[in-house]
CSV table of N, CA, C and O in Angstrom, one decimal:
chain,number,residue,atom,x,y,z
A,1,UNK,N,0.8,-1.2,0.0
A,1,UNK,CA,0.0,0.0,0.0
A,1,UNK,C,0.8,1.3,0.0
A,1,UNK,O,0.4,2.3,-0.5
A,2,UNK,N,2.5,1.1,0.7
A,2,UNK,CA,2.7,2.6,0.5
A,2,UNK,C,4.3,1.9,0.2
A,2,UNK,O,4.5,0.7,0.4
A,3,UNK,N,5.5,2.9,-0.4
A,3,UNK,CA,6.0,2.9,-0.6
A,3,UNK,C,7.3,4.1,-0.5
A,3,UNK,O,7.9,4.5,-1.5
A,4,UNK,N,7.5,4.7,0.8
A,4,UNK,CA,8.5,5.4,1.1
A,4,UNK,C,9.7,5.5,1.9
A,4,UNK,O,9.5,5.5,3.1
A,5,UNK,N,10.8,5.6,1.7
A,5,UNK,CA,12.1,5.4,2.6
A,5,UNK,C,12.2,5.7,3.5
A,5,UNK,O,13.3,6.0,4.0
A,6,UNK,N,10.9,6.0,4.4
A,6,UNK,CA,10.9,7.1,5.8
A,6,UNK,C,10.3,6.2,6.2
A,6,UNK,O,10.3,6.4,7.5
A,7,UNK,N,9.7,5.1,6.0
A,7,UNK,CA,8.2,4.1,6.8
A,7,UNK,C,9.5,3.2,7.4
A,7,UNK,O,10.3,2.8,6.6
A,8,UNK,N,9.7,3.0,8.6
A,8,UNK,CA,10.1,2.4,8.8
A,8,UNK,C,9.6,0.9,9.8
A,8,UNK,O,10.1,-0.2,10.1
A,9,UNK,N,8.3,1.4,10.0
A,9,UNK,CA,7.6,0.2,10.8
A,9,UNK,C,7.1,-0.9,9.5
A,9,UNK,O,7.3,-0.4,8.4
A,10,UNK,N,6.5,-2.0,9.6
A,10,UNK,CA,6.5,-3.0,9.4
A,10,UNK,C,4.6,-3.0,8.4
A,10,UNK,O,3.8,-2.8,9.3
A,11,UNK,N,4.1,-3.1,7.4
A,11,UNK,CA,3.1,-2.7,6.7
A,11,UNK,C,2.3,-3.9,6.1
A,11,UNK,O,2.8,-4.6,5.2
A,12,UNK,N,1.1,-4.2,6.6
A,12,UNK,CA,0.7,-5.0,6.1
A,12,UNK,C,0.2,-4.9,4.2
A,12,UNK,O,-0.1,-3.8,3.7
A,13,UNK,N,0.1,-6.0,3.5
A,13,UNK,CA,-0.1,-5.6,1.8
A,13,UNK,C,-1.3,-5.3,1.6
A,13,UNK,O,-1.5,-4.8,0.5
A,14,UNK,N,-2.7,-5.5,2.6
A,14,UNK,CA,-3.7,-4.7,2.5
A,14,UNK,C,-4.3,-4.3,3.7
A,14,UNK,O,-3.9,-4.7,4.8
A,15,UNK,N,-5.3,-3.3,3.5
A,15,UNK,CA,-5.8,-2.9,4.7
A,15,UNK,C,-6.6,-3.9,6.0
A,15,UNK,O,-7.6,-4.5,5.8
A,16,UNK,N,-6.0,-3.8,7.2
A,16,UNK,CA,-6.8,-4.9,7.8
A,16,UNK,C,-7.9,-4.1,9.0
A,16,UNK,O,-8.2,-2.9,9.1
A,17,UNK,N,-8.3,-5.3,9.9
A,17,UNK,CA,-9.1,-4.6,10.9
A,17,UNK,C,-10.4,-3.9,10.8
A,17,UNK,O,-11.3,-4.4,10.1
A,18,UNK,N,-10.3,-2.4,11.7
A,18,UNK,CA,-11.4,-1.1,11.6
A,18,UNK,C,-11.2,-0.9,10.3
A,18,UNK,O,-12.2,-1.3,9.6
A,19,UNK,N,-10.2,-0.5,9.7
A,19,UNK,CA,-9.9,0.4,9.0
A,19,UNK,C,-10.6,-0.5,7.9
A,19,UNK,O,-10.7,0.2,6.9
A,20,UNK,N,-11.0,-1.7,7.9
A,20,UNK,CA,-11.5,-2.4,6.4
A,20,UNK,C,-12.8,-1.4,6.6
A,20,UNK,O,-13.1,-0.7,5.6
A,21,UNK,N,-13.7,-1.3,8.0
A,21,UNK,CA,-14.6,-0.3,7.8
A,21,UNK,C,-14.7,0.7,7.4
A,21,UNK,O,-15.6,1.0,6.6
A,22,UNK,N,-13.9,1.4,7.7
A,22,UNK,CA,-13.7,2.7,7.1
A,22,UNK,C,-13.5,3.0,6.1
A,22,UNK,O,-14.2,4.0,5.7
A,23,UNK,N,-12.4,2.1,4.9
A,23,UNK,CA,-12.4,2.1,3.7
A,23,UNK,C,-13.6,1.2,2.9
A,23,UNK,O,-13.2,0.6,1.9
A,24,UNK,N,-15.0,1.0,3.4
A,24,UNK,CA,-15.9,0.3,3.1
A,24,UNK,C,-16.7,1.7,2.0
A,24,UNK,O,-17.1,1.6,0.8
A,25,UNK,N,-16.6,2.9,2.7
A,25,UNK,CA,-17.0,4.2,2.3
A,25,UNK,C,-16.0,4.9,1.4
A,25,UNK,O,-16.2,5.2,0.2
A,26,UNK,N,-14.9,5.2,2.5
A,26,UNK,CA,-13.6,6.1,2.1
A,26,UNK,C,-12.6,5.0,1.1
A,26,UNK,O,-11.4,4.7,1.2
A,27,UNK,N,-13.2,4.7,0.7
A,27,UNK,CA,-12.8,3.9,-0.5
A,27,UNK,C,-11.9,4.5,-2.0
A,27,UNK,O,-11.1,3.7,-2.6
A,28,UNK,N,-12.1,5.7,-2.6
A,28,UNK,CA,-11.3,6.1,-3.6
A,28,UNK,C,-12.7,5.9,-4.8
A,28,UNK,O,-12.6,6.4,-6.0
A,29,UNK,N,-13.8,5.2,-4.3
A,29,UNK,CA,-14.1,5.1,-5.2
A,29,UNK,C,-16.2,6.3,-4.7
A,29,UNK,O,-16.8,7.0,-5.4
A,30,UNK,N,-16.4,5.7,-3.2
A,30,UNK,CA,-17.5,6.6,-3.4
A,30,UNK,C,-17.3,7.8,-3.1
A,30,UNK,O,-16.3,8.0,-2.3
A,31,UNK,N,-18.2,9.1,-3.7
A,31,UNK,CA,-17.8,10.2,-3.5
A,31,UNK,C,-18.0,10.4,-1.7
A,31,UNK,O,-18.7,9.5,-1.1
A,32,UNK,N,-17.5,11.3,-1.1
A,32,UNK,CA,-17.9,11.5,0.3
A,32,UNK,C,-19.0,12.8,0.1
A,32,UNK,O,-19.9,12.9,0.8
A,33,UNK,N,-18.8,13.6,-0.7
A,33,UNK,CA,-20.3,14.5,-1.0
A,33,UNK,C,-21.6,13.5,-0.7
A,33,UNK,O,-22.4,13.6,0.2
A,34,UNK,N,-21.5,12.6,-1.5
A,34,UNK,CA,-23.1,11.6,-1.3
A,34,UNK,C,-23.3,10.8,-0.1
A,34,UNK,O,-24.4,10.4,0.2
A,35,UNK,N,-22.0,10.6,0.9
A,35,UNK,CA,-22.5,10.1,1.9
A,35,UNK,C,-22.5,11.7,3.8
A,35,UNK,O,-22.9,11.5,5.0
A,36,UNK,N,-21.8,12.7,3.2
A,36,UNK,CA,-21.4,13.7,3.8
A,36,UNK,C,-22.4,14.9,3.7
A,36,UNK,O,-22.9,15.5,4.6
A,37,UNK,N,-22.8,15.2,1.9
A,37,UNK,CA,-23.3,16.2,1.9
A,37,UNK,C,-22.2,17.3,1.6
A,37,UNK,O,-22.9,18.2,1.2
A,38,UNK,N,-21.1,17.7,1.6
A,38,UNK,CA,-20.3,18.2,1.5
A,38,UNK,C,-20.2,18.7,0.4
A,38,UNK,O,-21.0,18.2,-0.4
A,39,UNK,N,-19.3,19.7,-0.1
A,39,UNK,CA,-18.7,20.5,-1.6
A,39,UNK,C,-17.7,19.4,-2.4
A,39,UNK,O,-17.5,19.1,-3.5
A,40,UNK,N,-17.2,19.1,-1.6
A,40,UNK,CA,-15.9,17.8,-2.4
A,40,UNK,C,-15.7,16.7,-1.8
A,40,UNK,O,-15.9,16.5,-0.6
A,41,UNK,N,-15.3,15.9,-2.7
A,41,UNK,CA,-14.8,14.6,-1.8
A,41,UNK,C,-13.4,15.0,-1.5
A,41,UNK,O,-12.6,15.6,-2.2
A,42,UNK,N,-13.3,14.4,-0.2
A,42,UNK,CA,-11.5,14.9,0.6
A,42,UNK,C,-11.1,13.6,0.5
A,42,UNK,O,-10.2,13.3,-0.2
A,43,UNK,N,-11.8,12.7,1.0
A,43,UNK,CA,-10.7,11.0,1.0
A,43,UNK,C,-10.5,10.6,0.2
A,43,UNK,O,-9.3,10.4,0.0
A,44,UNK,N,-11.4,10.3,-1.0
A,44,UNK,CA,-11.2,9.2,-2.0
A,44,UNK,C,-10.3,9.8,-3.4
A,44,UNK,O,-9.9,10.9,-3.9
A,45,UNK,N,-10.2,8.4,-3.7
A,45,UNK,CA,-9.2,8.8,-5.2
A,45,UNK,C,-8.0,9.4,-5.2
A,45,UNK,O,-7.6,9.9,-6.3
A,46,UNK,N,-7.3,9.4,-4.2
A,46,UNK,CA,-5.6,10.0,-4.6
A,46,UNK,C,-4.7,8.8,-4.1
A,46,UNK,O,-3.6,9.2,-3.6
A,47,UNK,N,-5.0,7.4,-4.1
A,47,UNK,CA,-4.3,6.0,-3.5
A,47,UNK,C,-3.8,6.1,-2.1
A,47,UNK,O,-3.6,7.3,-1.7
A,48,UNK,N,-3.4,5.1,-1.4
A,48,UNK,CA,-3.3,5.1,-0.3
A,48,UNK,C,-1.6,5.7,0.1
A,48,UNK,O,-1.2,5.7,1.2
A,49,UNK,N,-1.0,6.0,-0.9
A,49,UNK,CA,0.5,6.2,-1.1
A,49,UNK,C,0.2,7.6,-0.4
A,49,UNK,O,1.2,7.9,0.3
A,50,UNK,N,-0.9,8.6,-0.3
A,50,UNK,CA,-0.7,10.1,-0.2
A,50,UNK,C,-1.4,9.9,1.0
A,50,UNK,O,-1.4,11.1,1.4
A,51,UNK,N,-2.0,9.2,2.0
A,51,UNK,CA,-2.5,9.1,2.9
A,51,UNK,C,-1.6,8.8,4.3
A,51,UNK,O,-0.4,8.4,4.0
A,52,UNK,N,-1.8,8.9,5.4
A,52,UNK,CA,-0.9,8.6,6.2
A,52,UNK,C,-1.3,7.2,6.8
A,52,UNK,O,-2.3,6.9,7.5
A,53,UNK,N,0.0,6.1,6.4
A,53,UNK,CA,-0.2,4.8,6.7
A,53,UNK,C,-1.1,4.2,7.7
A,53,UNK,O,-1.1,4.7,8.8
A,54,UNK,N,-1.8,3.1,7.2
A,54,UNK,CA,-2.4,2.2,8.5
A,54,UNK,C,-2.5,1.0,8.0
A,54,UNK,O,-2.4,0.7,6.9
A,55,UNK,N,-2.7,0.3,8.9
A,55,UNK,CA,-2.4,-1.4,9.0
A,55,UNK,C,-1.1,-1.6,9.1
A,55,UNK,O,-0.6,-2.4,8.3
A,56,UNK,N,-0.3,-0.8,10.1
A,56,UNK,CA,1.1,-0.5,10.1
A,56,UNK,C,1.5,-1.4,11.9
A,56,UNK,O,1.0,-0.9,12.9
A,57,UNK,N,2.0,-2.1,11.9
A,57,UNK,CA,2.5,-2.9,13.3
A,57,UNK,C,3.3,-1.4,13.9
A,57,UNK,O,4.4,-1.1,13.4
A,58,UNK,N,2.7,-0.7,14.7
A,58,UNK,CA,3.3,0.0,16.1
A,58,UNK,C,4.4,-0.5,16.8
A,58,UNK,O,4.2,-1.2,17.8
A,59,UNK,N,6.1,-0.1,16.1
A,59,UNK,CA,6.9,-0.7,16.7
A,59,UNK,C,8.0,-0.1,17.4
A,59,UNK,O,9.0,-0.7,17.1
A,60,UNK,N,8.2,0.9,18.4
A,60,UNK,CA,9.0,1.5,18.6
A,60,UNK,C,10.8,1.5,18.5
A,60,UNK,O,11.6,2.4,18.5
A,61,UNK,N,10.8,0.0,18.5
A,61,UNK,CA,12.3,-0.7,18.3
A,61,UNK,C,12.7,-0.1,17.0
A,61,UNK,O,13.9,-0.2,16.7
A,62,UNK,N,11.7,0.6,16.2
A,62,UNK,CA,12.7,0.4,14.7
A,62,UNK,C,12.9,1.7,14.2
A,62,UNK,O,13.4,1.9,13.2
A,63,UNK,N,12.4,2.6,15.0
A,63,UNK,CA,12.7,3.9,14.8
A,63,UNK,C,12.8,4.4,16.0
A,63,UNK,O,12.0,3.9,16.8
A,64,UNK,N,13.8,5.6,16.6
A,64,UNK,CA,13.5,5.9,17.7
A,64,UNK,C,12.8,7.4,17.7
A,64,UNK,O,12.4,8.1,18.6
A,65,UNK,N,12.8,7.6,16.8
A,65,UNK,CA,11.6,8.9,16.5
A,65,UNK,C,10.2,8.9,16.7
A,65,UNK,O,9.4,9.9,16.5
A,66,UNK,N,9.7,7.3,17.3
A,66,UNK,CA,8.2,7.4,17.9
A,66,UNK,C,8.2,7.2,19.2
A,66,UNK,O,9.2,6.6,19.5
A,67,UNK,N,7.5,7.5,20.2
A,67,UNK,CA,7.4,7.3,21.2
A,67,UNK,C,6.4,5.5,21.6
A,67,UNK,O,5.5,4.8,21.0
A,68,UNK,N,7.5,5.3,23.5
A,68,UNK,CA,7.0,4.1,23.3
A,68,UNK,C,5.6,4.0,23.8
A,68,UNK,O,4.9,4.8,24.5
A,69,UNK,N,5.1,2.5,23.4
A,69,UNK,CA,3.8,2.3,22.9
A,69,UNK,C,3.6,1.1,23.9
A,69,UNK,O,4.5,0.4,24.5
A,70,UNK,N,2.3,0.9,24.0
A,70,UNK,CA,1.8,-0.5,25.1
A,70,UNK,C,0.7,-1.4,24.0
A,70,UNK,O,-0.2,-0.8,23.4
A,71,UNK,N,0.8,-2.4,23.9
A,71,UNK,CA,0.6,-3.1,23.5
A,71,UNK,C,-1.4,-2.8,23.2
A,71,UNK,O,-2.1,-3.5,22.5
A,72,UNK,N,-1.8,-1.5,23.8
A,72,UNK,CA,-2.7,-1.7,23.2
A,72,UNK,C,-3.3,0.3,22.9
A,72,UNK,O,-4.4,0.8,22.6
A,73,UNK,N,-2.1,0.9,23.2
A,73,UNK,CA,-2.8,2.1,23.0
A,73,UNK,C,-1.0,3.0,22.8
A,73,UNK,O,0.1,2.6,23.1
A,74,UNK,N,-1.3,3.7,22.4
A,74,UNK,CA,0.6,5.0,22.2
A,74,UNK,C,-0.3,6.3,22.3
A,74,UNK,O,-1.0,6.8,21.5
A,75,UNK,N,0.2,6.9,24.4
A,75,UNK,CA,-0.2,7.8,25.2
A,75,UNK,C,-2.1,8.0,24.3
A,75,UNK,O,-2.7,8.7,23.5
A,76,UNK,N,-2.4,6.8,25.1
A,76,UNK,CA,-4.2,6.7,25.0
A,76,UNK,C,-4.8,6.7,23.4
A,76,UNK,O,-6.0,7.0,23.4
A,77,UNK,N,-4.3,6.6,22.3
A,77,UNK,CA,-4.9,6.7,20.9
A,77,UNK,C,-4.8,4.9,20.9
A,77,UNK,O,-3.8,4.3,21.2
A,78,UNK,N,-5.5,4.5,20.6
A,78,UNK,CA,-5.5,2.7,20.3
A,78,UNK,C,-5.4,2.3,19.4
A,78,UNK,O,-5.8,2.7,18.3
A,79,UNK,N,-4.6,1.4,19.7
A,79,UNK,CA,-4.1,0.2,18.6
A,79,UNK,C,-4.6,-1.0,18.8
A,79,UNK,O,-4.9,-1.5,19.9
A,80,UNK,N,-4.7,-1.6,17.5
A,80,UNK,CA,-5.5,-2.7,17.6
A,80,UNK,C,-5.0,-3.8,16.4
A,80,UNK,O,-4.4,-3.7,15.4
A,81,UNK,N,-5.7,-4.8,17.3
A,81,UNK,CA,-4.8,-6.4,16.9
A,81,UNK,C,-5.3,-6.8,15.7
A,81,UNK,O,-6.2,-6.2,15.1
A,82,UNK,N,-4.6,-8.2,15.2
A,82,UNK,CA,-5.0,-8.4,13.6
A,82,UNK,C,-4.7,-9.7,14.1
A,82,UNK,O,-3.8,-9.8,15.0
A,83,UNK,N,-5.3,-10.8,13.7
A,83,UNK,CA,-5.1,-12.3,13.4
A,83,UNK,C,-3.7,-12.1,13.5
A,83,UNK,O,-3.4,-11.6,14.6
A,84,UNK,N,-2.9,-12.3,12.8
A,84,UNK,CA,-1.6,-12.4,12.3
A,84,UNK,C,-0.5,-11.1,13.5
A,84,UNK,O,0.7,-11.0,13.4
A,85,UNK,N,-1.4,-10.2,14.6
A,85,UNK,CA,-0.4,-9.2,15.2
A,85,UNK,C,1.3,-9.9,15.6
A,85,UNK,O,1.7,-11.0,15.6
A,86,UNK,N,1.6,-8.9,15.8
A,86,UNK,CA,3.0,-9.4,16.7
A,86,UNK,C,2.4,-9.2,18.2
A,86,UNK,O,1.4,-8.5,18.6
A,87,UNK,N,3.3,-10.2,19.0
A,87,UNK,CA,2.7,-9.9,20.4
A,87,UNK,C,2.6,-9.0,20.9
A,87,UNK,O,1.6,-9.0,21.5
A,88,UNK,N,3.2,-8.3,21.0
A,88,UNK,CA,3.7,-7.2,22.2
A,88,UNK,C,2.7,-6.0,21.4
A,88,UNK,O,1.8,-5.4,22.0
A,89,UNK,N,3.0,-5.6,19.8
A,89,UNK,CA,2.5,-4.4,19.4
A,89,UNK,C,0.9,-4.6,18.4
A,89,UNK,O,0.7,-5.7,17.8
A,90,UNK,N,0.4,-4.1,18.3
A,90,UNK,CA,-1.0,-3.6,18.0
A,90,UNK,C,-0.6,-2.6,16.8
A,90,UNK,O,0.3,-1.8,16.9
A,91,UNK,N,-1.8,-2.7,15.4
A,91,UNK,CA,-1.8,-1.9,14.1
A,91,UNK,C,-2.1,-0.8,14.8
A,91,UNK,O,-2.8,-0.6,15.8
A,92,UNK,N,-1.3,0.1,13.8
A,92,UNK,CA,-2.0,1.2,13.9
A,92,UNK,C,-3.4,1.4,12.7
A,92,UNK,O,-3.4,0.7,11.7
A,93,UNK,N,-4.4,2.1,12.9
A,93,UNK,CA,-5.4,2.0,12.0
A,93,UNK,C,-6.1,3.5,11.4
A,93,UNK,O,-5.4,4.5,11.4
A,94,UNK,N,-7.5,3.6,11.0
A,94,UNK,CA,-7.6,5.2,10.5
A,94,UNK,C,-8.3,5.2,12.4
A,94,UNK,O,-7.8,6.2,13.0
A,95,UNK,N,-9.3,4.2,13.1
A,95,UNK,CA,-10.0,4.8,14.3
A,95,UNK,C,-8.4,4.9,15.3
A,95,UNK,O,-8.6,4.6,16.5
A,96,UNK,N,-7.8,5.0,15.2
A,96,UNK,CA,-6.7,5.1,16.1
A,96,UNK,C,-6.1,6.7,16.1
A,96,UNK,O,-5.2,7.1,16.8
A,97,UNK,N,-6.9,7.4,15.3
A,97,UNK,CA,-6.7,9.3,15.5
A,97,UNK,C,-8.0,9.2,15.6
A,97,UNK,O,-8.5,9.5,16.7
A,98,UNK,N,-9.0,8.7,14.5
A,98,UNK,CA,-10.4,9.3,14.3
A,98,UNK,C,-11.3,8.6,15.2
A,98,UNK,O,-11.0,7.4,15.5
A,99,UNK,N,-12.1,9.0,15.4
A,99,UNK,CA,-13.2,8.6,16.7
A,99,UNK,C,-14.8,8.6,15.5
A,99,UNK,O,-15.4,9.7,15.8
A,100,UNK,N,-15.4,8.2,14.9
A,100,UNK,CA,-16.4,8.6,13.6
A,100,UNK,C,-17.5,8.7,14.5
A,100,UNK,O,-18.6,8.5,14.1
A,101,UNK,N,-17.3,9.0,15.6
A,101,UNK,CA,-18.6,9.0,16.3
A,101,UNK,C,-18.8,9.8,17.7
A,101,UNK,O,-19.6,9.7,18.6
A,102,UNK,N,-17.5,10.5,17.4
A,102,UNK,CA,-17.2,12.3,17.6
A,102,UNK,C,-17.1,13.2,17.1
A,102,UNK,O,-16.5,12.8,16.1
A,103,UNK,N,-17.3,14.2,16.9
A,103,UNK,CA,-16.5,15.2,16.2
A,103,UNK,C,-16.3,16.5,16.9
A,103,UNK,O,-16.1,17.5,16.2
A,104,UNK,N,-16.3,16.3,18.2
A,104,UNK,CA,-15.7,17.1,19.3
A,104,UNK,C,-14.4,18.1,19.2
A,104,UNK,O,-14.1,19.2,19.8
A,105,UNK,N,-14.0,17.5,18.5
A,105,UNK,CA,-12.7,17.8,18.1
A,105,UNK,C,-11.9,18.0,16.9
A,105,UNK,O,-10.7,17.9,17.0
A,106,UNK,N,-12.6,18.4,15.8
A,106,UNK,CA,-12.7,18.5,14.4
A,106,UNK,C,-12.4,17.4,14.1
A,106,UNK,O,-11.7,16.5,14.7
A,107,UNK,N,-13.3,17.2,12.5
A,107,UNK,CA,-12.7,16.0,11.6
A,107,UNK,C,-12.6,14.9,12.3
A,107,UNK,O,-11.7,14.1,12.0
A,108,UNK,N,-13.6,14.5,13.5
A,108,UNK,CA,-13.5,13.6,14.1
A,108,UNK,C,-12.1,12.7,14.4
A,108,UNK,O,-11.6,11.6,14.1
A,109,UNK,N,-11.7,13.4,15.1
A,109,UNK,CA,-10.3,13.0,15.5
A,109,UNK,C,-10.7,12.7,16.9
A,109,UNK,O,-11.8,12.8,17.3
A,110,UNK,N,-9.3,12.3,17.8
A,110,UNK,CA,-9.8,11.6,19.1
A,110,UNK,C,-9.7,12.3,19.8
A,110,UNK,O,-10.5,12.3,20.8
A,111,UNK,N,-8.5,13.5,19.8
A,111,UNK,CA,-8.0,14.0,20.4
A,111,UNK,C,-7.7,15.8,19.4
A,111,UNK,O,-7.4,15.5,18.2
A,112,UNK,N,-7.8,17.1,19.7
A,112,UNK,CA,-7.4,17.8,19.4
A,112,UNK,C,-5.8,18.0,18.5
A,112,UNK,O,-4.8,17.3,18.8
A,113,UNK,N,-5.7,18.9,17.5
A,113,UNK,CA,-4.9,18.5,16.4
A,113,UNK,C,-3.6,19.9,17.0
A,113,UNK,O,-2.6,19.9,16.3
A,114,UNK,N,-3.8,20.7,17.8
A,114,UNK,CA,-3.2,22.3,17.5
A,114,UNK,C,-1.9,22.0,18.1
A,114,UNK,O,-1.6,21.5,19.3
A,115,UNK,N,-1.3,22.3,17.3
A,115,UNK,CA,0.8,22.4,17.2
A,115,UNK,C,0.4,20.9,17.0
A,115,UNK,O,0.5,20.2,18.0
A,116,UNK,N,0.0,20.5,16.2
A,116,UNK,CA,0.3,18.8,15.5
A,116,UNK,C,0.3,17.9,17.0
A,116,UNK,O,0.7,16.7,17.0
A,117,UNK,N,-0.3,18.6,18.4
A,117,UNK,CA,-0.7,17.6,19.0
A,117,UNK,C,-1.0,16.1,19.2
A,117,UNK,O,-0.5,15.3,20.0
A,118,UNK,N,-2.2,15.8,18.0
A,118,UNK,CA,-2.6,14.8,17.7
A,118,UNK,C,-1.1,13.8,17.3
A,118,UNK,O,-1.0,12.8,17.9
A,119,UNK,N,-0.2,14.3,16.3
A,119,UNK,CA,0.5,13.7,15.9
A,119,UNK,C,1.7,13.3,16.6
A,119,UNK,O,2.5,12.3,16.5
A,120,UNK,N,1.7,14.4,17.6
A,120,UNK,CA,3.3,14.3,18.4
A,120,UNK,C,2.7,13.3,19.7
A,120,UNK,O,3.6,13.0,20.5
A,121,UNK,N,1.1,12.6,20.0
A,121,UNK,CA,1.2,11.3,20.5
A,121,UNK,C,2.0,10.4,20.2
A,121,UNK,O,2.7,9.9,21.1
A,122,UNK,N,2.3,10.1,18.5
A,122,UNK,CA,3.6,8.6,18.4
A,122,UNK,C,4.5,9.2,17.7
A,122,UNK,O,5.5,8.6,17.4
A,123,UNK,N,4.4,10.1,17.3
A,123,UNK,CA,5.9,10.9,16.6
A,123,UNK,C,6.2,11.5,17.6
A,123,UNK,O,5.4,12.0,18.3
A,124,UNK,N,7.9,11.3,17.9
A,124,UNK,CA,8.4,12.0,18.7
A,124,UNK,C,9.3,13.3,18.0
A,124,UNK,O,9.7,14.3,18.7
A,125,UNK,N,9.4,13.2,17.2
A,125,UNK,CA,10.0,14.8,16.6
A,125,UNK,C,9.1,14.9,15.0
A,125,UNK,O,9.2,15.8,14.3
């Protein structure tokens, strides 16, 4: 699914888990106007290469640029298991920022996004 010299965690070859829910919709192929109502579609159609990875094993051993992680959440955003997990770590997925049944916090996220907040949970720089 993605292909960049910066991924350094471990990538499954298709999407697993929530996230099969998620791309049940945000697929590339239905518009999100028809299920949103919205002016444009924002998810679909630009491949999973421009998205930010999921179905990614949460591994902190292989980069030390994320922060460490517990086997089922990295500082409270959750990670979640797959048939095939490694023991210790949990996928990361799309419900692992997004909450679809919040939106408390823009764009349904889990947590607030401001100074990249959201992101500096498992990115450590």
């Amino acid at each position: 699914m993605y292909d960049s010299p910066k991924l350094t965690m471990a990538t499954e070859g298709d999407p697993t888990s929530v996230s099969l829910v998620c791309l049940s919709c945000h697929d590339g192929v239905t518009s999100s106007n028809t299920l949103l109502k919205t002016k444009s579609a924002r998810y679909g159609g630009h491949g999973m290469f421009k998205a930010h990875p999921i179905s990614i094993t949460y591994n902190r051993s292989r980069s030390l640029d994320f922060h460490r992680g517990e086997p089922t959440n990295v500082k409270g955003l959750p990670l979640y298991e797959t048939a095939d997990s490694q023991a210790y770590y949990g996928q990361m997925e799309c419900a692992s920022c997004h909450n679809p049944h919040d939106a408390a916090n823009g764009t349904y996220l889990r947590v607030k996004n401001e100074r990249s907040s959201l992101c500096l949970r498992c990115h450590a720089i």
